[in-house]
Amino acid sequence: MVWNLVAREGEIAPGKAKLVQVDNKQIGIFYEGNKYYAILNICPHFHAEICKGHVTGTLICHSFEEYEMRHDELVLRCPWHHWEFAMDSGKAVIPSIKQRLKIYEVKVEDGNVFVAV
Ligand code: FES
C-alpha cells in the first residue's frame, strides 16, 4: 500500500468528485460533511462511472407514511440504474445486493489529501 497525493485541502467542492488516476485506477475523491472519501469509479453492477452519480442522505422509512432523510450516513447513487451504496463501507443500501464499491483509505496531512492504493 502506497499513499498517493491526490488533492489539496479545500480543492474539492461538496457534491462533486475529483477524478484522479492512481496505478491505472480511476478514483473519485469526495469531500462531504468535513470528511474525505475515495471510491473506485466503477459501479459493481454494470460498471458505470459511479463517481458521476449523486451523493445523498439515507431515506429511513418509519412507517407507511413517515419518512426521514438522514445525512449522517451518506450514500452514492449510481447514475445508470440508481443502486445506492454507503460511502463509508461501500455496501449496497439494499441488503440483498451483495456487490459493493471499492473504498480506499484517505488521510490529510499539511493541507494535502492522500489515498492509500
Ligand atoms: S451500473 Fe450502477 S446500478 Fe447499474
Short mmCIF file of N, CA and C and ligand atoms in Angstrom, two decimals:
data_model
loop_
_atom_site.label_atom_id
_atom_site.label_comp_id
_atom_site.label_asym_id
_atom_site.label_seq_id
_atom_site.Cartn_x
_atom_site.Cartn_y
_atom_site.Cartn_z
N MET A 1 0.84 -1.18 0.00
CA MET A 1 0.00 0.00 0.00
C MET A 1 0.89 1.25 0.00
N VAL A 2 0.56 2.18 -0.89
CA VAL A 2 1.33 3.42 -1.01
C VAL A 2 0.38 4.60 -0.89
N TRP A 3 0.79 5.62 -0.13
CA TRP A 3 -0.02 6.84 -0.03
C TRP A 3 0.26 7.71 -1.25
N ASN A 4 -0.78 8.13 -1.93
CA ASN A 4 -0.67 8.93 -3.15
C ASN A 4 -1.33 10.30 -2.92
N LEU A 5 -0.59 11.36 -3.26
CA LEU A 5 -1.14 12.71 -3.17
C LEU A 5 -2.19 12.88 -4.27
N VAL A 6 -3.43 13.25 -3.90
CA VAL A 6 -4.49 13.35 -4.90
C VAL A 6 -5.17 14.72 -4.93
N ALA A 7 -5.00 15.53 -3.88
CA ALA A 7 -5.67 16.83 -3.88
C ALA A 7 -5.09 17.70 -2.77
N ARG A 8 -5.40 18.99 -2.87
CA ARG A 8 -5.11 19.91 -1.78
C ARG A 8 -6.39 20.11 -0.98
N GLU A 9 -6.26 20.29 0.31
CA GLU A 9 -7.43 20.56 1.13
C GLU A 9 -8.17 21.79 0.60
N GLY A 10 -9.50 21.74 0.56
CA GLY A 10 -10.29 22.86 0.09
C GLY A 10 -10.49 22.89 -1.42
N GLU A 11 -9.84 21.98 -2.13
CA GLU A 11 -9.94 21.96 -3.59
C GLU A 11 -11.22 21.31 -4.08
N ILE A 12 -11.81 20.43 -3.29
CA ILE A 12 -12.95 19.63 -3.74
C ILE A 12 -14.24 20.18 -3.15
N ALA A 13 -15.15 20.57 -4.03
CA ALA A 13 -16.43 21.12 -3.57
C ALA A 13 -17.36 19.98 -3.18
N PRO A 14 -18.13 20.15 -2.10
CA PRO A 14 -19.12 19.12 -1.74
C PRO A 14 -20.06 18.84 -2.91
N GLY A 15 -20.41 17.56 -3.08
CA GLY A 15 -21.35 17.17 -4.12
C GLY A 15 -20.69 16.79 -5.44
N LYS A 16 -19.42 17.09 -5.58
CA LYS A 16 -18.70 16.78 -6.83
C LYS A 16 -17.47 15.95 -6.51
N ALA A 17 -17.17 15.00 -7.35
CA ALA A 17 -15.95 14.21 -7.17
C ALA A 17 -14.83 14.80 -8.00
N LYS A 18 -13.63 14.73 -7.47
CA LYS A 18 -12.45 14.98 -8.28
C LYS A 18 -11.96 13.61 -8.72
N LEU A 19 -11.88 13.40 -10.03
CA LEU A 19 -11.42 12.11 -10.53
C LEU A 19 -9.91 12.14 -10.70
N VAL A 20 -9.26 11.14 -10.11
CA VAL A 20 -7.80 11.05 -10.21
C VAL A 20 -7.43 9.66 -10.72
N GLN A 21 -6.25 9.59 -11.31
CA GLN A 21 -5.74 8.32 -11.83
C GLN A 21 -4.60 7.87 -10.94
N VAL A 22 -4.73 6.69 -10.33
CA VAL A 22 -3.67 6.14 -9.49
C VAL A 22 -3.48 4.68 -9.88
N ASP A 23 -2.28 4.33 -10.32
CA ASP A 23 -1.99 2.94 -10.69
C ASP A 23 -3.03 2.37 -11.65
N ASN A 24 -3.36 3.08 -12.69
CA ASN A 24 -4.35 2.63 -13.69
C ASN A 24 -5.76 2.47 -13.13
N LYS A 25 -6.00 3.03 -11.97
CA LYS A 25 -7.35 3.01 -11.40
C LYS A 25 -7.88 4.44 -11.39
N GLN A 26 -9.12 4.63 -11.83
CA GLN A 26 -9.72 5.94 -11.71
C GLN A 26 -10.51 5.98 -10.40
N ILE A 27 -10.16 6.94 -9.58
CA ILE A 27 -10.74 7.03 -8.23
C ILE A 27 -11.39 8.40 -8.08
N GLY A 28 -12.58 8.42 -7.52
CA GLY A 28 -13.28 9.66 -7.24
C GLY A 28 -13.00 10.08 -5.80
N ILE A 29 -12.55 11.33 -5.65
CA ILE A 29 -12.31 11.87 -4.31
C ILE A 29 -13.47 12.81 -3.98
N PHE A 30 -14.14 12.54 -2.90
CA PHE A 30 -15.28 13.35 -2.47
C PHE A 30 -14.96 14.03 -1.14
N TYR A 31 -15.56 15.19 -0.94
CA TYR A 31 -15.47 15.86 0.36
C TYR A 31 -16.90 16.19 0.77
N GLU A 32 -17.37 15.49 1.76
CA GLU A 32 -18.77 15.63 2.20
C GLU A 32 -18.80 15.65 3.73
N GLY A 33 -19.46 16.64 4.29
CA GLY A 33 -19.62 16.68 5.75
C GLY A 33 -18.29 16.66 6.49
N ASN A 34 -17.33 17.43 6.02
CA ASN A 34 -16.00 17.53 6.66
C ASN A 34 -15.22 16.22 6.63
N LYS A 35 -15.51 15.38 5.66
CA LYS A 35 -14.80 14.11 5.57
C LYS A 35 -14.50 13.81 4.10
N TYR A 36 -13.33 13.21 3.88
CA TYR A 36 -12.95 12.80 2.52
C TYR A 36 -13.28 11.33 2.31
N TYR A 37 -13.65 11.01 1.06
CA TYR A 37 -13.93 9.63 0.66
C TYR A 37 -13.18 9.38 -0.65
N ALA A 38 -12.70 8.18 -0.82
CA ALA A 38 -12.05 7.80 -2.08
C ALA A 38 -12.69 6.50 -2.56
N ILE A 39 -13.27 6.55 -3.77
CA ILE A 39 -14.09 5.44 -4.26
C ILE A 39 -13.68 5.11 -5.70
N LEU A 40 -13.43 3.84 -5.97
CA LEU A 40 -13.13 3.41 -7.33
C LEU A 40 -14.31 3.76 -8.23
N ASN A 41 -14.01 4.36 -9.39
CA ASN A 41 -15.06 4.88 -10.26
C ASN A 41 -15.69 3.78 -11.13
N ILE A 42 -16.04 2.68 -10.51
CA ILE A 42 -16.69 1.58 -11.23
C ILE A 42 -17.84 1.06 -10.38
N CYS A 43 -19.03 1.11 -10.93
CA CYS A 43 -20.17 0.52 -10.23
C CYS A 43 -20.08 -1.00 -10.36
N PRO A 44 -20.27 -1.73 -9.27
CA PRO A 44 -20.17 -3.19 -9.34
C PRO A 44 -21.33 -3.85 -10.09
N HIS A 45 -22.35 -3.10 -10.46
CA HIS A 45 -23.47 -3.67 -11.19
C HIS A 45 -23.10 -3.86 -12.65
N PHE A 46 -23.09 -2.77 -13.46
CA PHE A 46 -22.71 -2.86 -14.87
C PHE A 46 -21.61 -1.88 -15.23
N HIS A 47 -20.77 -1.55 -14.26
CA HIS A 47 -19.53 -0.80 -14.47
C HIS A 47 -19.73 0.64 -14.93
N ALA A 48 -20.81 1.25 -14.56
CA ALA A 48 -20.98 2.69 -14.84
C ALA A 48 -19.94 3.47 -14.05
N GLU A 49 -19.71 4.71 -14.48
CA GLU A 49 -18.81 5.61 -13.74
C GLU A 49 -19.59 6.15 -12.53
N ILE A 50 -19.55 5.41 -11.46
CA ILE A 50 -20.41 5.72 -10.32
C ILE A 50 -20.07 7.04 -9.67
N CYS A 51 -18.84 7.50 -9.79
CA CYS A 51 -18.47 8.77 -9.15
C CYS A 51 -19.11 9.96 -9.85
N LYS A 52 -19.77 9.74 -10.99
CA LYS A 52 -20.55 10.79 -11.63
C LYS A 52 -21.99 10.77 -11.13
N GLY A 53 -22.25 9.90 -10.15
CA GLY A 53 -23.58 9.80 -9.56
C GLY A 53 -23.82 10.85 -8.50
N HIS A 54 -24.92 10.72 -7.82
CA HIS A 54 -25.40 11.72 -6.87
C HIS A 54 -25.10 11.27 -5.44
N VAL A 55 -24.59 12.21 -4.63
CA VAL A 55 -24.39 11.95 -3.20
C VAL A 55 -25.64 12.41 -2.47
N THR A 56 -26.14 11.56 -1.61
CA THR A 56 -27.36 11.92 -0.90
C THR A 56 -27.35 11.29 0.50
N GLY A 57 -28.36 11.62 1.26
CA GLY A 57 -28.51 11.01 2.57
C GLY A 57 -29.21 9.67 2.45
N THR A 58 -29.57 9.13 3.60
CA THR A 58 -30.24 7.84 3.63
C THR A 58 -31.71 8.06 4.01
N LEU A 59 -32.58 7.54 3.18
CA LEU A 59 -34.01 7.67 3.45
C LEU A 59 -34.44 6.52 4.36
N ILE A 60 -34.91 6.90 5.56
CA ILE A 60 -35.35 5.90 6.53
C ILE A 60 -36.87 5.89 6.55
N CYS A 61 -37.44 4.72 6.43
CA CYS A 61 -38.90 4.58 6.47
C CYS A 61 -39.32 4.16 7.87
N HIS A 62 -40.04 5.03 8.58
CA HIS A 62 -40.51 4.72 9.94
C HIS A 62 -41.86 4.01 9.90
N SER A 63 -42.67 4.38 8.93
CA SER A 63 -43.97 3.74 8.77
C SER A 63 -44.40 3.98 7.32
N PHE A 64 -45.58 3.54 6.98
CA PHE A 64 -46.06 3.69 5.59
C PHE A 64 -46.07 5.15 5.16
N GLU A 65 -46.35 6.07 6.10
CA GLU A 65 -46.48 7.48 5.73
C GLU A 65 -45.37 8.36 6.29
N GLU A 66 -44.47 7.80 7.09
CA GLU A 66 -43.46 8.63 7.75
C GLU A 66 -42.05 8.25 7.31
N TYR A 67 -41.39 9.21 6.65
CA TYR A 67 -40.02 9.01 6.16
C TYR A 67 -39.11 10.07 6.75
N GLU A 68 -37.83 9.73 6.85
CA GLU A 68 -36.86 10.68 7.36
C GLU A 68 -35.60 10.60 6.49
N MET A 69 -35.09 11.78 6.04
CA MET A 69 -33.84 11.81 5.28
C MET A 69 -32.71 12.11 6.26
N ARG A 70 -31.81 11.15 6.43
CA ARG A 70 -30.69 11.34 7.34
C ARG A 70 -29.42 11.59 6.54
N HIS A 71 -28.64 12.57 7.01
CA HIS A 71 -27.42 12.92 6.28
C HIS A 71 -26.16 12.49 7.02
N ASP A 72 -26.33 11.72 8.09
CA ASP A 72 -25.15 11.22 8.79
C ASP A 72 -24.60 9.96 8.14
N GLU A 73 -25.40 9.31 7.31
CA GLU A 73 -24.93 8.14 6.56
C GLU A 73 -25.13 8.43 5.08
N LEU A 74 -24.08 8.91 4.45
CA LEU A 74 -24.19 9.31 3.05
C LEU A 74 -24.12 8.11 2.12
N VAL A 75 -24.83 8.22 1.02
CA VAL A 75 -24.78 7.18 0.00
C VAL A 75 -24.46 7.81 -1.34
N LEU A 76 -23.87 7.01 -2.22
CA LEU A 76 -23.60 7.41 -3.59
C LEU A 76 -24.55 6.62 -4.49
N ARG A 77 -25.32 7.35 -5.29
CA ARG A 77 -26.34 6.73 -6.16
C ARG A 77 -25.78 6.64 -7.58
N CYS A 78 -25.79 5.44 -8.12
CA CYS A 78 -25.26 5.22 -9.47
C CYS A 78 -26.13 5.95 -10.50
N PRO A 79 -25.49 6.62 -11.48
CA PRO A 79 -26.28 7.35 -12.48
C PRO A 79 -27.03 6.46 -13.46
N TRP A 80 -26.69 5.18 -13.56
CA TRP A 80 -27.36 4.33 -14.55
C TRP A 80 -28.66 3.71 -14.01
N HIS A 81 -28.57 2.87 -12.99
CA HIS A 81 -29.76 2.15 -12.51
C HIS A 81 -30.10 2.51 -11.07
N HIS A 82 -29.42 3.51 -10.54
CA HIS A 82 -29.74 4.12 -9.25
C HIS A 82 -29.54 3.22 -8.04
N TRP A 83 -28.72 2.21 -8.18
CA TRP A 83 -28.34 1.48 -6.98
C TRP A 83 -27.61 2.45 -6.07
N GLU A 84 -27.76 2.27 -4.76
CA GLU A 84 -27.14 3.17 -3.79
C GLU A 84 -26.18 2.38 -2.90
N PHE A 85 -25.05 3.02 -2.60
CA PHE A 85 -24.00 2.39 -1.79
C PHE A 85 -23.56 3.34 -0.69
N ALA A 86 -23.32 2.79 0.50
CA ALA A 86 -22.81 3.59 1.62
C ALA A 86 -21.40 4.07 1.28
N MET A 87 -21.15 5.36 1.45
CA MET A 87 -19.84 5.91 1.09
C MET A 87 -18.75 5.50 2.08
N ASP A 88 -19.13 5.18 3.30
CA ASP A 88 -18.15 4.74 4.30
C ASP A 88 -17.65 3.32 4.03
N SER A 89 -18.60 2.42 3.79
CA SER A 89 -18.26 1.00 3.71
C SER A 89 -18.26 0.45 2.29
N GLY A 90 -18.98 1.11 1.39
CA GLY A 90 -19.13 0.60 0.04
C GLY A 90 -20.27 -0.41 -0.10
N LYS A 91 -20.92 -0.74 1.02
CA LYS A 91 -22.02 -1.72 0.97
C LYS A 91 -23.25 -1.13 0.29
N ALA A 92 -23.97 -1.98 -0.41
CA ALA A 92 -25.23 -1.56 -1.02
C ALA A 92 -26.26 -1.29 0.07
N VAL A 93 -27.10 -0.30 -0.19
CA VAL A 93 -28.15 0.04 0.79
C VAL A 93 -29.16 -1.10 0.90
N ILE A 94 -29.46 -1.73 -0.23
CA ILE A 94 -30.40 -2.85 -0.22
C ILE A 94 -29.62 -4.11 0.19
N PRO A 95 -29.97 -4.73 1.32
CA PRO A 95 -29.16 -5.84 1.84
C PRO A 95 -29.03 -7.03 0.90
N SER A 96 -29.99 -7.25 0.02
CA SER A 96 -29.91 -8.42 -0.86
C SER A 96 -28.86 -8.24 -1.96
N ILE A 97 -28.40 -7.01 -2.17
CA ILE A 97 -27.35 -6.76 -3.16
C ILE A 97 -26.00 -6.98 -2.47
N LYS A 98 -25.27 -7.95 -2.92
CA LYS A 98 -24.01 -8.31 -2.26
C LYS A 98 -22.80 -7.60 -2.86
N GLN A 99 -22.92 -7.07 -4.08
CA GLN A 99 -21.80 -6.32 -4.66
C GLN A 99 -21.59 -5.05 -3.86
N ARG A 100 -20.33 -4.60 -3.83
CA ARG A 100 -20.03 -3.38 -3.09
C ARG A 100 -18.99 -2.55 -3.82
N LEU A 101 -18.93 -1.28 -3.44
CA LEU A 101 -17.94 -0.39 -4.03
C LEU A 101 -16.57 -0.68 -3.44
N LYS A 102 -15.54 -0.35 -4.20
CA LYS A 102 -14.18 -0.41 -3.69
C LYS A 102 -13.87 0.95 -3.06
N ILE A 103 -13.57 0.92 -1.76
CA ILE A 103 -13.30 2.13 -0.99
C ILE A 103 -11.82 2.15 -0.61
N TYR A 104 -11.21 3.32 -0.68
CA TYR A 104 -9.80 3.46 -0.30
C TYR A 104 -9.68 4.34 0.94
N GLU A 105 -8.63 4.06 1.71
CA GLU A 105 -8.34 4.84 2.91
C GLU A 105 -7.81 6.22 2.50
N VAL A 106 -8.20 7.24 3.25
CA VAL A 106 -7.79 8.62 2.97
C VAL A 106 -7.17 9.22 4.22
N LYS A 107 -6.14 10.04 4.03
CA LYS A 107 -5.61 10.82 5.15
C LYS A 107 -5.28 12.22 4.65
N VAL A 108 -5.29 13.17 5.59
CA VAL A 108 -4.95 14.56 5.28
C VAL A 108 -3.77 14.95 6.15
N GLU A 109 -2.73 15.47 5.50
CA GLU A 109 -1.54 15.93 6.22
C GLU A 109 -1.05 17.23 5.60
N ASP A 110 -0.85 18.23 6.45
CA ASP A 110 -0.29 19.52 6.00
C ASP A 110 -1.03 20.08 4.79
N GLY A 111 -2.35 19.95 4.79
CA GLY A 111 -3.15 20.53 3.71
C GLY A 111 -3.19 19.69 2.44
N ASN A 112 -2.62 18.50 2.49
CA ASN A 112 -2.63 17.61 1.33
C ASN A 112 -3.50 16.37 1.62
N VAL A 113 -4.19 15.92 0.58
CA VAL A 113 -5.07 14.76 0.72
C VAL A 113 -4.39 13.56 0.04
N PHE A 114 -4.27 12.47 0.77
CA PHE A 114 -3.60 11.26 0.27
C PHE A 114 -4.57 10.09 0.26
N VAL A 115 -4.40 9.22 -0.72
CA VAL A 115 -5.20 7.99 -0.82
C VAL A 115 -4.24 6.80 -0.82
N ALA A 116 -4.59 5.77 -0.06
CA ALA A 116 -3.78 4.56 0.00
C ALA A 116 -4.24 3.59 -1.07
N VAL A 117 -3.33 3.27 -1.99
CA VAL A 117 -3.65 2.31 -3.06
C VAL A 117 -2.57 1.24 -3.07
S1 FES B 1 -24.45 0.21 -13.43
FE1 FES B 1 -24.65 1.08 -11.50
S2 FES B 1 -26.59 0.47 -10.82
FE2 FES B 1 -26.37 -0.44 -12.76
#
